Short mmCIF file of C-alpha atoms and ligand atoms in Angstrom, two decimals:
data_model
loop_
_atom_site.label_atom_id
_atom_site.label_comp_id
_atom_site.label_asym_id
_atom_site.label_seq_id
_atom_site.Cartn_x
_atom_site.Cartn_y
_atom_site.Cartn_z
CA UNK A 249 -39.06 -54.78 -39.43
CA UNK A 250 -37.08 -52.03 -37.69
CA UNK A 251 -34.81 -54.63 -36.11
CA UNK A 252 -34.04 -56.15 -39.51
CA UNK A 253 -33.37 -52.76 -41.04
CA UNK A 254 -30.94 -51.82 -38.28
CA UNK A 255 -29.23 -55.21 -38.35
CA UNK A 256 -28.72 -54.80 -42.06
CA UNK A 257 -27.40 -51.23 -41.73
CA UNK A 258 -25.02 -52.24 -38.93
CA UNK A 259 -23.72 -55.24 -40.89
CA UNK A 260 -23.36 -53.24 -44.06
CA UNK A 261 -21.44 -50.41 -42.35
CA UNK A 262 -19.18 -52.97 -40.64
CA UNK A 263 -18.38 -54.71 -43.90
CA UNK A 264 -17.74 -51.41 -45.68
CA UNK A 265 -15.34 -50.15 -43.06
CA UNK A 266 -13.63 -53.44 -42.30
CA UNK A 267 -12.65 -53.60 -45.97
CA UNK A 268 -10.62 -50.46 -45.29
CA UNK A 269 -12.96 -48.24 -47.29
CA UNK A 270 -13.52 -44.83 -45.78
CA UNK A 271 -16.67 -42.76 -46.29
CA UNK A 272 -16.73 -41.32 -49.76
CA UNK A 273 -16.47 -37.60 -50.52
CA UNK A 274 -19.04 -37.91 -53.26
CA UNK A 275 -21.52 -40.38 -54.73
CA UNK A 276 -19.64 -40.46 -58.03
CA UNK A 277 -19.30 -44.02 -59.39
CA UNK A 278 -20.49 -45.40 -56.09
CA UNK A 279 -24.15 -46.20 -56.73
CA UNK A 280 -24.69 -45.05 -53.18
CA UNK A 281 -26.40 -42.27 -51.31
CA UNK A 282 -23.52 -40.67 -49.44
CA UNK A 283 -24.79 -38.47 -46.62
CA UNK A 284 -23.40 -34.95 -46.66
CA UNK A 285 -21.09 -35.60 -49.64
CA UNK A 286 -21.09 -33.85 -52.99
CA UNK A 287 -23.85 -35.32 -55.13
CA UNK A 288 -23.34 -35.22 -58.89
CA UNK A 289 -25.93 -35.58 -61.62
CA UNK A 290 -25.58 -37.86 -64.63
CA UNK A 291 -23.69 -35.07 -66.48
CA UNK A 292 -21.18 -34.92 -63.60
CA UNK A 293 -22.41 -31.52 -62.43
CA UNK A 294 -23.10 -30.91 -58.76
CA UNK A 295 -26.83 -31.24 -58.02
CA UNK A 296 -28.30 -27.81 -57.26
CA UNK A 297 -31.74 -28.50 -55.74
CA UNK A 298 -32.06 -27.38 -52.12
CA UNK A 299 -35.01 -27.26 -49.71
CA UNK A 300 -36.27 -29.98 -51.99
CA UNK A 301 -39.24 -32.25 -52.45
CA UNK A 302 -39.75 -35.47 -54.41
CA UNK A 303 -42.66 -36.33 -56.66
CA UNK A 304 -43.09 -39.93 -57.83
CA UNK A 305 -45.02 -40.08 -61.08
CA UNK A 306 -45.38 -42.87 -63.66
CA UNK A 307 -42.37 -44.81 -62.41
CA UNK A 308 -40.02 -41.84 -62.17
CA UNK A 309 -38.87 -39.80 -59.18
CA UNK A 310 -38.63 -36.04 -59.71
CA UNK A 311 -36.45 -34.01 -57.36
CA UNK A 312 -37.44 -30.32 -57.26
CA UNK A 313 -35.35 -27.81 -55.37
CA UNK A 314 -34.01 -24.30 -55.01
CA UNK A 315 -31.57 -23.53 -57.82
CA UNK A 316 -29.15 -21.36 -55.91
CA UNK A 317 -26.97 -18.67 -57.39
CA UNK A 318 -23.24 -19.14 -57.02
CA UNK A 319 -22.35 -16.27 -54.75
CA UNK A 320 -23.52 -15.97 -51.16
CA UNK A 321 -23.58 -12.74 -49.18
CA UNK A 322 -25.00 -11.44 -45.93
CA UNK A 323 -27.82 -9.15 -46.99
CA UNK A 324 -26.46 -5.69 -45.98
CA UNK A 325 -30.01 -4.44 -45.48
CA UNK A 326 -30.59 -7.02 -42.73
CA UNK A 327 -27.81 -6.60 -40.16
CA UNK A 328 -29.88 -7.89 -37.22
CA UNK A 329 -29.64 -11.63 -38.06
CA UNK A 330 -27.50 -13.82 -40.33
CA UNK A 331 -29.52 -13.17 -43.47
CA UNK A 332 -27.16 -14.98 -45.85
CA UNK A 333 -28.65 -15.22 -49.32
CA UNK A 334 -27.93 -16.09 -52.92
CA UNK A 335 -29.68 -14.81 -55.98
CA UNK A 336 -32.86 -16.87 -56.47
CA UNK A 337 -32.29 -18.95 -59.59
CA UNK A 338 -35.76 -20.51 -59.79
CA UNK A 339 -36.63 -24.15 -59.25
CA UNK A 340 -34.60 -27.00 -60.70
CA UNK A 341 -35.74 -30.54 -61.47
CA UNK A 342 -33.81 -33.82 -61.65
CA UNK A 343 -35.25 -37.23 -62.54
CA UNK A 344 -34.28 -40.73 -61.50
CA UNK A 345 -35.52 -44.31 -61.46
CA UNK A 346 -33.14 -45.61 -58.80
CA UNK A 347 -32.88 -42.62 -56.40
CA UNK A 348 -29.09 -42.59 -56.76
CA UNK A 349 -28.46 -41.43 -60.34
CA UNK A 350 -30.20 -38.15 -61.20
CA UNK A 351 -30.58 -36.53 -64.60
CA UNK A 352 -30.84 -32.73 -64.76
CA UNK A 353 -34.18 -31.81 -66.39
CA UNK A 354 -33.49 -28.09 -66.25
CA UNK A 355 -34.79 -25.10 -64.36
CA UNK A 356 -38.54 -25.76 -64.49
CA UNK A 357 -39.67 -22.54 -62.83
CA UNK A 358 -37.41 -19.84 -64.15
CA UNK A 359 -36.53 -16.68 -62.33
CA UNK A 360 -37.39 -13.42 -64.07
CA UNK A 361 -34.11 -11.67 -64.82
CA UNK A 362 -35.54 -8.54 -66.40
CA UNK A 363 -38.47 -7.37 -64.30
CA UNK A 364 -37.17 -6.06 -60.99
CA UNK A 365 -40.74 -5.93 -59.67
CA UNK A 366 -41.39 -9.62 -60.37
CA UNK A 367 -41.63 -11.95 -57.37
CA UNK A 368 -39.40 -14.29 -59.37
CA UNK A 369 -36.64 -11.70 -59.74
CA UNK A 370 -33.32 -13.09 -58.43
CA UNK A 371 -33.14 -10.38 -55.77
CA UNK A 372 -36.04 -12.07 -53.96
CA UNK A 373 -36.24 -15.37 -52.10
CA UNK A 374 -37.64 -18.60 -53.62
CA UNK A 375 -37.45 -21.54 -51.26
CA UNK A 376 -38.72 -25.04 -50.46
CA UNK A 377 -40.63 -25.84 -53.69
CA UNK A 378 -42.93 -28.87 -53.55
CA UNK A 379 -44.91 -30.41 -56.43
CA UNK A 380 -48.05 -32.55 -56.41
CA UNK A 381 -49.91 -34.15 -59.29
CA UNK A 382 -53.62 -33.37 -59.39
CA UNK A 383 -55.50 -36.38 -60.77
CA UNK A 384 -58.62 -34.33 -61.55
CA UNK A 385 -57.05 -31.41 -63.43
CA UNK A 386 -54.09 -33.51 -64.70
CA UNK A 387 -51.83 -30.64 -63.70
CA UNK A 388 -48.58 -30.63 -61.80
CA UNK A 389 -48.98 -28.01 -59.08
CA UNK A 390 -46.00 -26.38 -57.38
CA UNK A 391 -46.13 -24.38 -54.17
CA UNK A 392 -43.10 -22.58 -52.85
CA UNK A 393 -42.02 -20.04 -50.28
CA UNK A 394 -41.86 -16.66 -52.03
CA UNK A 395 -40.29 -13.83 -50.13
CA UNK A 396 -38.67 -10.44 -50.37
CA UNK A 397 -34.89 -10.12 -49.91
CA UNK A 398 -35.38 -9.55 -46.16
CA UNK A 399 -38.04 -12.28 -45.65
CA UNK A 400 -40.67 -9.65 -44.76
CA UNK A 401 -43.17 -10.59 -47.48
CA UNK A 402 -43.72 -14.12 -46.04
CA UNK A 403 -45.92 -15.48 -48.83
CA UNK A 404 -46.61 -18.70 -50.75
CA UNK A 405 -46.45 -18.87 -54.54
CA UNK A 406 -48.20 -21.29 -56.90
CA UNK A 407 -47.16 -22.48 -60.36
CA UNK A 408 -48.59 -25.10 -62.72
CA UNK A 409 -47.43 -27.30 -65.56
CA UNK A 410 -48.88 -30.02 -67.80
CA UNK A 411 -45.72 -32.08 -67.46
CA UNK A 412 -43.49 -32.84 -64.48
CA UNK A 413 -40.47 -31.30 -66.16
CA UNK A 414 -42.18 -28.01 -66.89
CA UNK A 415 -41.90 -25.41 -67.67
CA UNK A 416 -44.14 -24.23 -64.84
CA UNK A 417 -46.25 -21.10 -65.28
CA UNK A 418 -46.27 -18.85 -62.25
CA UNK A 419 -49.77 -17.88 -61.05
CA UNK A 420 -48.74 -15.50 -58.27
CA UNK A 421 -48.48 -15.49 -54.48
CA UNK A 422 -50.68 -15.00 -51.43
CA UNK A 423 -50.64 -14.99 -47.69
CA UNK A 424 -52.79 -18.10 -47.27
CA UNK A 425 -55.64 -17.75 -44.78
CA UNK A 426 -54.50 -14.13 -44.33
CA UNK A 427 -51.46 -15.36 -42.46
CA UNK A 428 -47.71 -15.22 -43.02
CA UNK A 429 -46.24 -18.23 -44.81
CA UNK A 430 -42.53 -19.09 -44.88
CA UNK A 431 -41.09 -22.64 -44.60
CA UNK A 432 -43.62 -24.95 -46.18
CA UNK A 433 -44.47 -28.31 -47.63
CA UNK A 434 -47.35 -30.00 -49.42
CA UNK A 435 -48.97 -33.30 -48.60
CA UNK A 436 -51.38 -35.32 -50.76
CA UNK A 437 -53.51 -37.79 -48.85
CA UNK A 438 -54.76 -41.16 -50.15
CA UNK A 439 -58.20 -39.62 -50.81
CA UNK A 440 -56.68 -37.05 -53.18
CA UNK A 441 -57.03 -34.12 -50.78
CA UNK A 442 -53.98 -31.92 -50.53
CA UNK A 443 -52.67 -29.80 -47.69
CA UNK A 444 -50.32 -26.84 -47.46
CA UNK A 445 -48.30 -26.92 -44.24
CA UNK A 446 -46.45 -23.71 -43.38
CA UNK A 447 -44.67 -21.79 -40.65
CA UNK A 448 -46.80 -18.77 -39.86
CA UNK A 449 -47.18 -15.98 -37.31
CA UNK A 450 -43.48 -15.02 -37.54
CA UNK A 451 -42.56 -18.73 -37.76
CA UNK A 452 -44.03 -19.37 -34.32
CA UNK A 453 -47.02 -21.54 -35.29
CA UNK A 454 -47.44 -24.21 -37.96
CA UNK A 455 -50.58 -23.96 -40.09
CA UNK A 456 -52.15 -26.94 -41.83
CA UNK A 457 -54.41 -25.74 -44.60
CA UNK A 458 -56.69 -27.87 -46.77
CA UNK A 459 -56.39 -26.89 -50.44
CA UNK A 460 -59.16 -26.61 -52.99
CA UNK A 461 -59.75 -29.62 -55.26
CA UNK A 462 -57.51 -28.09 -57.94
CA UNK A 463 -54.75 -27.55 -55.33
CA UNK A 464 -54.43 -23.90 -56.34
CA UNK A 465 -55.87 -22.14 -53.28
CA UNK A 466 -56.60 -22.62 -49.60
CA UNK A 467 -60.18 -23.68 -48.83
CA UNK A 468 -60.21 -21.59 -45.65
CA UNK A 469 -60.29 -24.78 -43.56
CA UNK A 470 -57.07 -24.72 -41.52
CA UNK A 471 -55.67 -25.52 -38.08
CA UNK A 472 -52.97 -23.83 -35.98
CA UNK A 473 -50.52 -26.37 -34.60
CA UNK A 474 -47.50 -26.35 -32.27
CA UNK A 475 -48.58 -22.88 -31.16
CA UNK A 476 -45.59 -20.69 -30.22
CA UNK A 477 -43.26 -23.69 -30.68
CA UNK A 478 -41.37 -22.13 -33.63
CA UNK A 479 -41.25 -25.18 -35.88
CA UNK A 480 -39.73 -24.84 -39.36
CA UNK A 481 -38.86 -27.10 -42.29
CA UNK A 482 -41.98 -29.30 -42.09
CA UNK A 483 -42.00 -32.69 -43.84
CA UNK A 484 -45.21 -34.72 -43.78
CA UNK A 485 -45.78 -38.39 -44.48
CA UNK A 486 -48.32 -41.09 -43.72
CA UNK A 487 -47.94 -44.73 -42.76
CA UNK A 488 -50.61 -47.23 -41.77
CA UNK A 489 -53.24 -44.51 -41.29
CA UNK A 490 -51.00 -42.35 -39.08
CA UNK A 491 -49.73 -38.92 -40.09
CA UNK A 492 -46.23 -37.73 -39.21
CA UNK A 493 -44.69 -34.26 -39.25
CA UNK A 494 -40.93 -34.03 -39.04
CA UNK A 495 -39.70 -30.48 -38.44
CA UNK A 496 -36.77 -28.40 -37.22
CA UNK A 497 -36.42 -25.61 -34.71
CA UNK A 498 -35.95 -22.06 -35.87
CA UNK A 499 -32.28 -20.96 -36.00
CA UNK A 500 -31.85 -19.45 -39.49
CA UNK A 501 -29.29 -21.55 -41.43
CA UNK A 502 -27.80 -23.18 -38.32
CA UNK A 503 -28.69 -26.74 -37.37
CA UNK A 504 -30.84 -27.59 -34.37
CA UNK A 505 -32.76 -30.54 -32.99
CA UNK A 506 -35.41 -32.24 -35.11
CA UNK A 507 -38.78 -33.25 -33.73
CA UNK A 508 -41.45 -35.61 -34.94
CA UNK A 509 -45.15 -35.47 -34.11
CA UNK A 510 -47.89 -37.97 -34.91
CA UNK A 511 -51.64 -37.62 -35.48
CA UNK A 512 -54.64 -39.71 -36.51
CA UNK A 513 -55.95 -36.88 -38.66
CA UNK A 514 -54.02 -34.51 -40.91
CA UNK A 515 -55.62 -31.48 -39.26
CA UNK A 516 -54.43 -32.70 -35.84
CA UNK A 517 -54.37 -32.99 -32.88
CA UNK A 518 -50.63 -33.74 -33.00
CA UNK A 519 -48.69 -35.59 -30.32
CA UNK A 520 -45.04 -34.64 -30.07
CA UNK A 521 -42.76 -37.68 -29.95
CA UNK A 522 -39.39 -35.93 -29.65
CA UNK A 523 -36.19 -36.22 -31.65
CA UNK A 524 -36.22 -39.27 -33.94
CA UNK A 525 -32.55 -38.92 -34.94
CA UNK A 526 -29.92 -41.24 -33.47
CA UNK A 527 -26.18 -41.62 -33.83
CA UNK A 528 -23.39 -39.09 -34.27
CA UNK A 529 -24.62 -35.46 -34.07
CA UNK A 530 -28.24 -36.58 -33.74
CA UNK A 531 -28.96 -33.70 -31.35
CA UNK A 532 -28.36 -31.26 -34.22
CA UNK A 533 -29.94 -33.43 -36.95
CA UNK A 534 -26.49 -34.49 -38.23
CA UNK A 535 -25.92 -30.78 -39.12
CA UNK A 536 -28.99 -30.98 -41.37
CA UNK A 537 -32.51 -29.60 -41.54
CA UNK A 538 -35.54 -31.56 -42.72
CA UNK A 539 -37.08 -30.85 -46.09
CA UNK A 540 -39.10 -33.91 -47.18
CA UNK A 541 -39.93 -37.51 -46.33
CA UNK A 542 -41.23 -39.80 -49.06
CA UNK A 543 -42.17 -43.46 -49.48
CA UNK A 544 -40.12 -45.60 -51.85
CA UNK A 545 -42.46 -46.95 -54.52
CA UNK A 546 -43.34 -50.62 -54.38
CA UNK A 547 -41.55 -51.31 -51.09
CA UNK A 548 -43.24 -51.85 -47.76
CA UNK A 549 -42.27 -49.56 -44.89
CA UNK A 550 -39.58 -47.90 -46.99
CA UNK A 551 -39.37 -44.16 -46.39
CA UNK A 552 -36.51 -41.75 -46.99
CA UNK A 553 -36.00 -38.61 -44.92
CA UNK A 554 -34.26 -35.78 -46.78
CA UNK A 555 -32.29 -33.02 -45.06
CA UNK A 556 -30.31 -30.00 -46.21
CA UNK A 557 -26.88 -29.56 -44.71
CA UNK A 558 -26.69 -25.81 -45.19
CA UNK A 559 -23.39 -24.12 -45.87
CA UNK A 560 -24.55 -20.65 -44.87
CA UNK A 561 -21.58 -18.72 -46.27
CA UNK A 562 -21.59 -20.69 -49.54
CA UNK A 563 -25.21 -21.74 -49.94
CA UNK A 564 -24.90 -23.33 -53.38
CA UNK A 565 -22.38 -25.69 -51.82
CA UNK A 566 -24.87 -26.92 -49.24
CA UNK A 567 -25.13 -30.71 -49.16
CA UNK A 568 -27.87 -33.31 -48.92
CA UNK A 569 -28.42 -35.93 -46.26
CA UNK A 570 -30.86 -38.72 -47.11
CA UNK A 571 -31.53 -41.41 -44.53
CA UNK A 572 -33.87 -44.39 -44.21
CA UNK A 573 -36.71 -44.09 -41.69
CA UNK A 574 -37.31 -47.07 -39.42
CA UNK A 575 -40.54 -47.83 -37.55
CA UNK A 576 -41.03 -49.80 -34.36
CA UNK A 577 -44.08 -51.86 -33.44
CA UNK A 578 -45.86 -48.75 -32.05
CA UNK A 579 -45.26 -46.79 -35.21
CA UNK A 580 -42.58 -44.61 -33.57
CA UNK A 581 -39.80 -43.66 -35.94
CA UNK A 582 -36.04 -43.63 -35.78
CA UNK A 583 -33.72 -41.93 -38.26
CA UNK A 584 -30.25 -43.31 -37.69
CA UNK A 585 -27.11 -41.74 -39.10
CA UNK A 586 -25.78 -43.73 -42.04
CA UNK A 587 -22.71 -42.56 -43.90
CA UNK A 588 -23.44 -44.28 -47.19
CA UNK A 589 -26.14 -46.66 -48.29
CA UNK A 590 -27.98 -48.04 -51.27
CA UNK A 591 -31.80 -48.00 -51.27
CA UNK A 592 -31.96 -51.31 -53.21
CA UNK A 593 -29.93 -53.02 -50.51
CA UNK A 594 -31.52 -51.39 -47.48
CA UNK A 595 -35.12 -51.70 -48.68
CA UNK A 596 -35.75 -55.30 -49.72
C1 DGJ B 796 -34.44 -21.51 -42.18
C2 DGJ B 796 -35.31 -22.06 -43.26
O1 DGJ B 796 -35.64 -23.38 -42.94
C3 DGJ B 796 -34.60 -21.99 -44.61
O2 DGJ B 796 -35.43 -22.51 -45.59
C4 DGJ B 796 -34.26 -20.54 -44.87
O3 DGJ B 796 -35.43 -19.79 -44.98
C5 DGJ B 796 -33.42 -19.99 -43.74
N1 DGJ B 796 -34.11 -20.16 -42.46
C6 DGJ B 796 -33.08 -18.53 -43.92
O4 DGJ B 796 -32.33 -18.08 -42.84
#
């Protein structure tokens, strides 16, 4: 399977470049995912959905992400590290059936412009939103990293909606399991159980926390993983009964080496498998940082790994890198650099 995928990618890249076509600056009119290029929505506006996650529901993909404000500045109250920030603009949502063309559905969790004490006030931090559908409550449940301007609050917020396109009602935040929570993701298992996975203990240790049946709270059942390994940007997926966590190191907005770990149970124990990225700039994740990995509906062994290519001094102008994930016969993964590709052609 992996062999075929790579053969196809190699052949496709060769054909593209031998026809004298250079990598595109954007996906406009291309019907392609163009790694690291500007990505425009169906209204020709630049997609503004960072630290994102994808929900597939009733035949439609929903892309939720940080809706960044348009000016970036180094927070003057945090001189000790490169605390570049934008005003938090809430959470945006885009929808698509083909994963290439995305329609803007609006800002589905709005920031609170008037109440300076609100956690959703633009002066705070709202990052890495992820949405799951709860089959029992029929609610769409969003978790996101909610923080103060200096990242000292280190909390997780929860919001709910009856529809995927919102608007989401904010329920508030917590330090789950009485522990700090910054970079985070959600994962829904085949049995309907959901997990909150988050960087805790000053980003040093990754917590995996089983959620209550309604997905609104931690159950108190959690494990501490990769202790003192400083893993951020977790992205979880499952294939053939095995669980995978793709994550980054911890270097603020700067790129570093990705790492994947595998387990037979979501709670661990996890076996570290190293850097799955290959090709140009693979040792720094192609200048990206993981945010989500999701299966393509109706296709076997078709998974897409999503990364943010942060532009730390102009955060709204950060780009997206989406790449196919390939598996070998042992279930080990490889994420190869691919300048531009079409999911319909790569995933047969
Ligand atoms: C790295 C995290 O992965 C991002 O989501 C963001 O919180 C930056 N750090 C802030 O420096």
